Short mmCIF file of C-alpha atoms in Angstrom, two decimals:
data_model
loop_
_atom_site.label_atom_id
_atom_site.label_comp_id
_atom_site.label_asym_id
_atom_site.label_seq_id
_atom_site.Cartn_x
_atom_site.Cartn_y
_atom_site.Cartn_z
CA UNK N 23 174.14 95.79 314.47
CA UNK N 24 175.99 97.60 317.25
CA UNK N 25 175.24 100.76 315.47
CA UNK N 26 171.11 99.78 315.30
CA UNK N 27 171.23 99.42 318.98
CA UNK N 28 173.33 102.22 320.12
CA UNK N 29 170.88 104.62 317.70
CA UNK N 30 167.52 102.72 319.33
CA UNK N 31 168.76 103.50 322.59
CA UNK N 32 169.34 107.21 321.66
CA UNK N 33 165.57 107.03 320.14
CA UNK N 34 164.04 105.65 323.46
CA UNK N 35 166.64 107.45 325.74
CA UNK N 36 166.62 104.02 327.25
CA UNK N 37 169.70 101.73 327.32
CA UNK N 38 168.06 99.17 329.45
CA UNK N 39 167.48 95.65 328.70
CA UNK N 40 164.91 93.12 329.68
CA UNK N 41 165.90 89.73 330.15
CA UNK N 42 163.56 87.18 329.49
CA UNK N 43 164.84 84.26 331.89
CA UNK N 44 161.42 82.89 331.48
CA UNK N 45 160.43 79.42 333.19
CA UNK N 46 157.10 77.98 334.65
CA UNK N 47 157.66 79.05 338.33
CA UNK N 48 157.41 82.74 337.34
CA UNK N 49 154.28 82.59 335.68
CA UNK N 50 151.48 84.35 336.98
CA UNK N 51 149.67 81.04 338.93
CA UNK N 52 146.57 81.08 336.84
CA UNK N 53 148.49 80.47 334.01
CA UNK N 54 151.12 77.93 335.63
CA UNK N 55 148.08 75.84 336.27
CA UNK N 56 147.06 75.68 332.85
CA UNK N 57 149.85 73.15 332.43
CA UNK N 58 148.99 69.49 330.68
CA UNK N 59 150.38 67.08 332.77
CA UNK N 60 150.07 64.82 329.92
CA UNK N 61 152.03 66.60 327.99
CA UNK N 62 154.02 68.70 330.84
CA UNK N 63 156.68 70.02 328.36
CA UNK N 64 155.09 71.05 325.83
CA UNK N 65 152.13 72.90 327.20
CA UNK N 66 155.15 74.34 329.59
CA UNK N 67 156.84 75.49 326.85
CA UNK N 68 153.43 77.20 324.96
CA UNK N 69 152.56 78.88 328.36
CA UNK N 70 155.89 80.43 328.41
CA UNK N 71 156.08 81.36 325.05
CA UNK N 72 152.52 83.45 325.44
CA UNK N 73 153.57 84.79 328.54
CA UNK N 74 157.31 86.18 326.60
CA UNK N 75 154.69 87.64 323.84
CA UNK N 76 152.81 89.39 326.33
CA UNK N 77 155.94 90.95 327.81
CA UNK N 78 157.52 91.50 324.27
CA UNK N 79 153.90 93.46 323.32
CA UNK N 80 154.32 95.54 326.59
CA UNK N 81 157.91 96.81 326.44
CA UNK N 82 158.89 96.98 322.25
CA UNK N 83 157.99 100.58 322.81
CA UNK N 84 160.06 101.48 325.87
CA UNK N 85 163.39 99.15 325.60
CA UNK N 86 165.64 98.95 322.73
CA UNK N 87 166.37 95.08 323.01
CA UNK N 88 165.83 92.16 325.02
CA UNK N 89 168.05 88.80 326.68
CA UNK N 90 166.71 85.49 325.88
CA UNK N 91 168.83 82.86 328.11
CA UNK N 92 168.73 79.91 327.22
CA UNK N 93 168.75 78.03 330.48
CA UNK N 94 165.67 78.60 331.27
CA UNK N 95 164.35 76.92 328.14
CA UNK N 96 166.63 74.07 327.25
CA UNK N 97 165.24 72.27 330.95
CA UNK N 98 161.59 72.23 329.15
CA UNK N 99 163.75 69.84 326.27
CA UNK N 100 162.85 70.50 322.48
CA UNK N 101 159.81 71.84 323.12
CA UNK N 102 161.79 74.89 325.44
CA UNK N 103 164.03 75.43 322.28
CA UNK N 104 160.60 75.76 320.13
CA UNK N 105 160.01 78.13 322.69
CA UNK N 106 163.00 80.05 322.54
CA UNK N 107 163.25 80.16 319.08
CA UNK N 108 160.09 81.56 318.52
CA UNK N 109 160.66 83.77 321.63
CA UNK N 110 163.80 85.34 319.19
CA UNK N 111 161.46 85.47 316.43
CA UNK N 112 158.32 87.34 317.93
CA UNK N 113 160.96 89.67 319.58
CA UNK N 114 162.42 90.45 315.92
CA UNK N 115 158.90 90.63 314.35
CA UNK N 116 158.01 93.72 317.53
CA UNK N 117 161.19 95.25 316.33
CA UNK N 118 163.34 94.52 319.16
CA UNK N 119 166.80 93.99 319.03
CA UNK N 120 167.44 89.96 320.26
CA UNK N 121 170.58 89.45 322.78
CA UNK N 122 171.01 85.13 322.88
CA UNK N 123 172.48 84.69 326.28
CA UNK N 124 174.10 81.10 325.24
CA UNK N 125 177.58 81.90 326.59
CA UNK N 126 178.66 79.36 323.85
CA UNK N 127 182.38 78.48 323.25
CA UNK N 128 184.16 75.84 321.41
CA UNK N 129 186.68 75.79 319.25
CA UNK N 130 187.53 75.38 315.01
CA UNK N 131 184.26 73.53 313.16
CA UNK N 132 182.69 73.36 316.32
CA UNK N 133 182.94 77.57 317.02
CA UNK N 134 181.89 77.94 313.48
CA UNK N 135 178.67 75.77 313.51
CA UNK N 136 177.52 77.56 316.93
CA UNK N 137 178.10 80.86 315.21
CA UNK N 138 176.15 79.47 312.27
CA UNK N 139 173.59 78.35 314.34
CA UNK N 140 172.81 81.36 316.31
CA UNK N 141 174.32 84.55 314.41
CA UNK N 142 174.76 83.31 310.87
CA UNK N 143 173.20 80.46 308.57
CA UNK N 144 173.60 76.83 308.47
CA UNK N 145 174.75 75.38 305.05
CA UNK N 146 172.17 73.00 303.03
CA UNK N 147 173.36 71.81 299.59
CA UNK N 148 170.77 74.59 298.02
CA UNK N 149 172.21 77.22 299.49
CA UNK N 150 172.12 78.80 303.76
CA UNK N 151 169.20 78.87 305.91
CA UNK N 152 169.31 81.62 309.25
CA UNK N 153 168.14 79.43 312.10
CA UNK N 154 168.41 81.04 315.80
CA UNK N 155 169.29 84.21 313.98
CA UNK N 156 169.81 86.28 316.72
CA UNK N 157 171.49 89.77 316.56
CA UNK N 158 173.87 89.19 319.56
CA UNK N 159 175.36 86.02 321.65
CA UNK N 160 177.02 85.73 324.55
CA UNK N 161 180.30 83.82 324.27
CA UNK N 162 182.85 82.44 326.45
CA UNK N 163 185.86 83.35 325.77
CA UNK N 164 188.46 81.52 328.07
CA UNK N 165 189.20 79.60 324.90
CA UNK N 166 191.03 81.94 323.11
CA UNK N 167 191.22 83.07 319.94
CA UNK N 168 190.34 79.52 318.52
CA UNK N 169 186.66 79.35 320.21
CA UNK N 170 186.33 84.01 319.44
CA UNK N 171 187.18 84.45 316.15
CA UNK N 172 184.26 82.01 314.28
CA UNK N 173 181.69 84.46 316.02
CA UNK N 174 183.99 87.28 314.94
CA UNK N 175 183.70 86.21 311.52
CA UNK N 176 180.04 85.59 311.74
CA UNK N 177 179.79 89.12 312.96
CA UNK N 178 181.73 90.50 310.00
CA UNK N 179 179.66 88.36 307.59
CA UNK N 180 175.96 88.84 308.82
CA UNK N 181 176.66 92.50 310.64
CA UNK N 182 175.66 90.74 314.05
CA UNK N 183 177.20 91.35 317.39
CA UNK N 184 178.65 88.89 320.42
CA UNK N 185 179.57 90.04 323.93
CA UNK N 186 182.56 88.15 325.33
CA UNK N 187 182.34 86.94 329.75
CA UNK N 188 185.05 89.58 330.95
CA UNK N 189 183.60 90.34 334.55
CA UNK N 190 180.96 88.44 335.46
CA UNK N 191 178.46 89.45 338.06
CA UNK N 192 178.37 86.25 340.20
CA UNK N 193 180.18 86.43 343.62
CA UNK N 194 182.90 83.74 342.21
CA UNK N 195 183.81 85.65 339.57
CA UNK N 196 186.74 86.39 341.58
CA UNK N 197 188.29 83.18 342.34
CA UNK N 198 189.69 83.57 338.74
CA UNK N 199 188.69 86.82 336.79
CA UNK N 200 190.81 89.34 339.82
CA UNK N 201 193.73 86.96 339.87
CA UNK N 202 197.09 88.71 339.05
CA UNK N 203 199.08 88.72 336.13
CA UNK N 204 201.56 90.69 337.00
CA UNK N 205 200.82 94.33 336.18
CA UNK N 206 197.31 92.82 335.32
CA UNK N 207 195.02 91.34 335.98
CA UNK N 208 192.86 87.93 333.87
CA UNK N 209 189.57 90.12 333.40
CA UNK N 210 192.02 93.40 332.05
CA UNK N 211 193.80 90.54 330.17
CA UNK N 212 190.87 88.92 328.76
CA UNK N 213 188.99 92.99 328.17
CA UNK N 214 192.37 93.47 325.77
CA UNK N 215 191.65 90.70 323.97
CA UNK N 216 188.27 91.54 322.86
CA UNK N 217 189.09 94.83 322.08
CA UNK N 218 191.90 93.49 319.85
CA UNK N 219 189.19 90.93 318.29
CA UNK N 220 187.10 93.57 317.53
CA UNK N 221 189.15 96.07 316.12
CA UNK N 222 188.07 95.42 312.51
CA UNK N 223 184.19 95.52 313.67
CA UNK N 224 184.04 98.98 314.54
CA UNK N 225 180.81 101.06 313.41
CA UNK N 226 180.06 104.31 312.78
CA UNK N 227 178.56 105.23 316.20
CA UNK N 228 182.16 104.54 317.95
CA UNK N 229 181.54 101.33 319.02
CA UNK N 230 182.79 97.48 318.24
CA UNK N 231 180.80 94.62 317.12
CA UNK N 232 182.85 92.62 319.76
CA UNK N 233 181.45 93.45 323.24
CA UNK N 234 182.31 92.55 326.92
CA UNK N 235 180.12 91.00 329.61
CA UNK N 236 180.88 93.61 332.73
CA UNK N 237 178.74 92.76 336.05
CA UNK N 238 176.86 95.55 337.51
CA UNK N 239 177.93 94.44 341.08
CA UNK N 240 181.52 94.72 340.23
CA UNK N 241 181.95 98.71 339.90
CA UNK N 242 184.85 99.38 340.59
CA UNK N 243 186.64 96.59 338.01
CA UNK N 244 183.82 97.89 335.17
CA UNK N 245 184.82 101.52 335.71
CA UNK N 246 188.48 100.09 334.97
CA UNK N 247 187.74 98.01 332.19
CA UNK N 248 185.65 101.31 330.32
CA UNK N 249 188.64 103.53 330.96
CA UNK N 250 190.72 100.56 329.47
CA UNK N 251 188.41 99.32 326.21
CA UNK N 252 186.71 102.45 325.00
CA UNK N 253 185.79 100.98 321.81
CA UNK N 254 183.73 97.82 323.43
CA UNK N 255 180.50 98.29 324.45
CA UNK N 256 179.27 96.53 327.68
CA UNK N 257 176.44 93.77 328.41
CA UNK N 258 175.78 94.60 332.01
CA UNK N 259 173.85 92.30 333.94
CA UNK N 260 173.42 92.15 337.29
CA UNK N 261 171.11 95.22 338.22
CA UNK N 262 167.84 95.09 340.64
CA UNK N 263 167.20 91.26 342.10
CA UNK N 264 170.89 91.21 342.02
CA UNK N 265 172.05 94.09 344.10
CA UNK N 266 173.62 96.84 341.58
CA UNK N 267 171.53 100.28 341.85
CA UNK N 268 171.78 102.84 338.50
CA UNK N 269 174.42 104.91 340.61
CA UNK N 270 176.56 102.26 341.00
CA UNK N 271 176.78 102.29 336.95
CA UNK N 272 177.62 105.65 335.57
CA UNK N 273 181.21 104.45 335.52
CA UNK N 274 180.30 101.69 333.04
CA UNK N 275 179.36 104.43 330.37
CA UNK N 276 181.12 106.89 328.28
CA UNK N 277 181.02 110.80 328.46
CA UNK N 278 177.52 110.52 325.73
CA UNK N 279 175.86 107.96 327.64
CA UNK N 280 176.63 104.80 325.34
CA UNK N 281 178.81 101.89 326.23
CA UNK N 282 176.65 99.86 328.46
CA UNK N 283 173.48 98.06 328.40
CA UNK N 284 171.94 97.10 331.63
CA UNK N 285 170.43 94.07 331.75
CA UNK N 286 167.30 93.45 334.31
CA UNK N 287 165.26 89.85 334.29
CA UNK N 288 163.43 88.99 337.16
CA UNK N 289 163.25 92.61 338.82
CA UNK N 290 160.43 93.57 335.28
CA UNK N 291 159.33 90.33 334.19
CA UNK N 292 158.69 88.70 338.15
CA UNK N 293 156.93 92.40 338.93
CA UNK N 294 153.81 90.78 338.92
CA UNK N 295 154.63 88.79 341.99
CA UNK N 296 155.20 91.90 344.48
CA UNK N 297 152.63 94.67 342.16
CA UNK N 298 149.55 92.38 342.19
CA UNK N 299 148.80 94.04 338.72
CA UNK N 300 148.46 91.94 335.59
CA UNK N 301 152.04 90.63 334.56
CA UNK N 302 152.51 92.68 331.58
CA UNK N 303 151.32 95.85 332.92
CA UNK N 304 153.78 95.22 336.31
CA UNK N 305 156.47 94.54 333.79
CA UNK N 306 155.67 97.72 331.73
CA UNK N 307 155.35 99.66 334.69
CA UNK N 308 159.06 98.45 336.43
CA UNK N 309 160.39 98.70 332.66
CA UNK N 310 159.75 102.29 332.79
CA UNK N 311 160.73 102.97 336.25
CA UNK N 312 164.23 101.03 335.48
CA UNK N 313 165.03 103.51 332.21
CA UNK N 314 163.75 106.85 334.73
CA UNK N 315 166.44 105.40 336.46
CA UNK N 316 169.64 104.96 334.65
CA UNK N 317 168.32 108.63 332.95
CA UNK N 318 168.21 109.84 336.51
CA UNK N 319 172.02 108.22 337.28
CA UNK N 320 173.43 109.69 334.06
CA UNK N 321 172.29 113.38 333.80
CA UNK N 322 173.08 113.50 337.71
CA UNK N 323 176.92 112.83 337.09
CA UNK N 324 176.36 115.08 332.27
CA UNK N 325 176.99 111.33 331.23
CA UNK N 326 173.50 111.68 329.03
CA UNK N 327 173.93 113.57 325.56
CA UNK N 328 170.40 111.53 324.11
#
C-alpha cells in the first residue's frame, strides 16, 4: 500500500492530504439546518456523510488520499460510525487512498482485534469479513512492541499501512516527546522503533509500511527524525489552520520529493466559510492551491523529481 500511494502522489505531483474532520458545525448552514431534531443523530450523521461525498467527488482527481478521524464521528454515536464507515467506503469506491486517523493502541488480543477491525478482517466461523478496511491507521505507540506489532502483522498480511505518533503537532507534545534520554531523545527513541518495526515492510518505492506521525509545526525535530529514519515515510499534520507553511516542510522530505504527506482538514474542507463559494468548489479550489504549494516549496530548495 505504501508503494500505491507514493506512485499516486508521483501521478498527481501532489503529496497532500485532505482530512475529513467532518462534524455538523462546519457544514455549510443551509445544510446544518436540515437537521431532524427528532432524530438529531442520525440525520447529523446523513448530512455529514453527503457533505464528505461532495468533497470526496471534488478532490479524487487532485489528492492522492484522504484522513478520516474518527472523533469527529464517534460524538454523533452509531449513527457517526455509519457515517464514517461509509465515508471510508465512498472514498475507496472514488479511488482514493483511505488514512483512519484512530490513533488506536492496546495490547495482545486486544491490538489484534483493532487491527482486524480497521486494516484486516474479523473472523466468522465461515470464513473473514473486511469491516473498516481502511488502507492506513494511525496508532499509538507508547505501548511498545506489544500494542505495534498486531498492526504490523496486519500490514504484512493485507499489504496495508499504519503511521505510528512520533512528534505530534500539538503544543504539549513536548512535555514528553523532547524529554532526554541521554544522547536521545523519547520522539528519536520512539522514530527507531518504528523503523525497526518496519524493517520487514519495505516496498519497492524505498519506503516502509510502518510510518511515523511528524507535526508540521515541529521543523526542526521532523528534519531530525528524516535524516534519522530514511526508510519511514511521514503523516504530517499540522499545516494551514494550524500554523506550519509548505517552507517550513521541505526538511520532512527526501532528495525525490517522497517521505511526507501533509495533512490539511479544516484549511480545504472549512474554505467555504471565508470563500463564500459553494463548499465543494472552495474545497477544490484551496485543495489545489495547497498542492501549488508544497510543488512551489520543493522545486525551490530540487527536492521534486515527480
Amino acid at each position: 500500500m505504501i508503494d500505491r500511494l507514493n506512485r499516486r502522489v508521483a501521478e498527481l505531483r501532489n503529496p497532500s492530504i485532505v482530512g475529513l474532520d467532518t462534524h455538523l458545525m462546519l457544514l455549510p448552514a443551509a445544510m446544518a439546518e436540515r437537521v431532524d431534531h427528532a432524530d438529531p443523530m442520525g440525520s447529523a450523521a446523513a448530512l455529514i456523510l453527503e457533505f464528505n461525498k461532495g468533497l470526496v467527488d471534488a478532490i479524487a482527481d487532485i489528492v492522492p488520499c484522504v484522513k478520516v478521524q474518527v472523533a469527529y464521528y464517534e460524538q454523533y454515536g452509531w449513527q457517526g460510525m455509519k457515517a464514517f464507515c461509509e465515508t471510508l467506503a465512498y472514498a475507496r469506491q472514488k479511488g482514493l487512498i483511505t488514512i483512519a486517523d484512530c490513533k488506536r493502541n492496546d495490547i495482545g488480543s486486544t491490538a489484534s482485534a483493532y487491527a482486524n477491525a480497521y486494516l484486516g478482517r474479523t473472523p466468522f466461523p465461515q470464513g473473514e469479513i473486511a469491516s473498516m478496511d481502511a488502507d492506513f491507521l494511525t496508532v499509538n505507540g507508547y505501548l511498545g512492541s506489544d500494542g505495534v506489532l498486531p498492526f504490523v502483522e496486519a500490514c504484512k498480511t493485507y499489504d496495508k499501512g499504519i503511521f505510528v505518533l512520533v512528534k505530534t503537532s500539538n503544543p504539549g507534545s513536548g512535555e514528553l516527546q523532547d524529554r532526554s534520554l541521554g544522547e536521545t531523545t523519547v520522539f528519536e527513541t520512539m522514530g527507531d522503533l518504528v523503523q525497526a518495526w518496519g524493517r520487514e515492510t519495505l516496498g519497492e518505492t524505498g519506503y516502509a509500511a510502518v510510518g511515523a506521525v511528524v507535526g508540521a509545526t515541529h521543523p526542526k525535530q521532523g528534519e531530525i527524525l528524516r535524516k534519522r529514519l530514511p526508510e519511514v515515510p511521514f503523516l504530517v499534520p499540522g499545516y494551514g489552520a494550524q500554523g506550519a507553511t509548505a517552507a517550513d516542510l521541505s526538511g520532512l522530505f527526501d532528495a525525490r520529493g517522497f517521505g511526507a504527506y501533509v495533512n490539511s482538514s479544516r484549511g480545504i474542507i472549512g474554505a467555504h466559510k471565508k470563500s463564500g463559494l459553494p463548499y465543494a468548489d472552495a474545497a477544490r479550489d484551496a485543495a489545489l492551491a495547497m498542492a501549488e504549494d508544497l510543488r512551489g516549496a520543493l522545486s525551490a530548495v530540487g527536492r521534486m523529481d515527480y
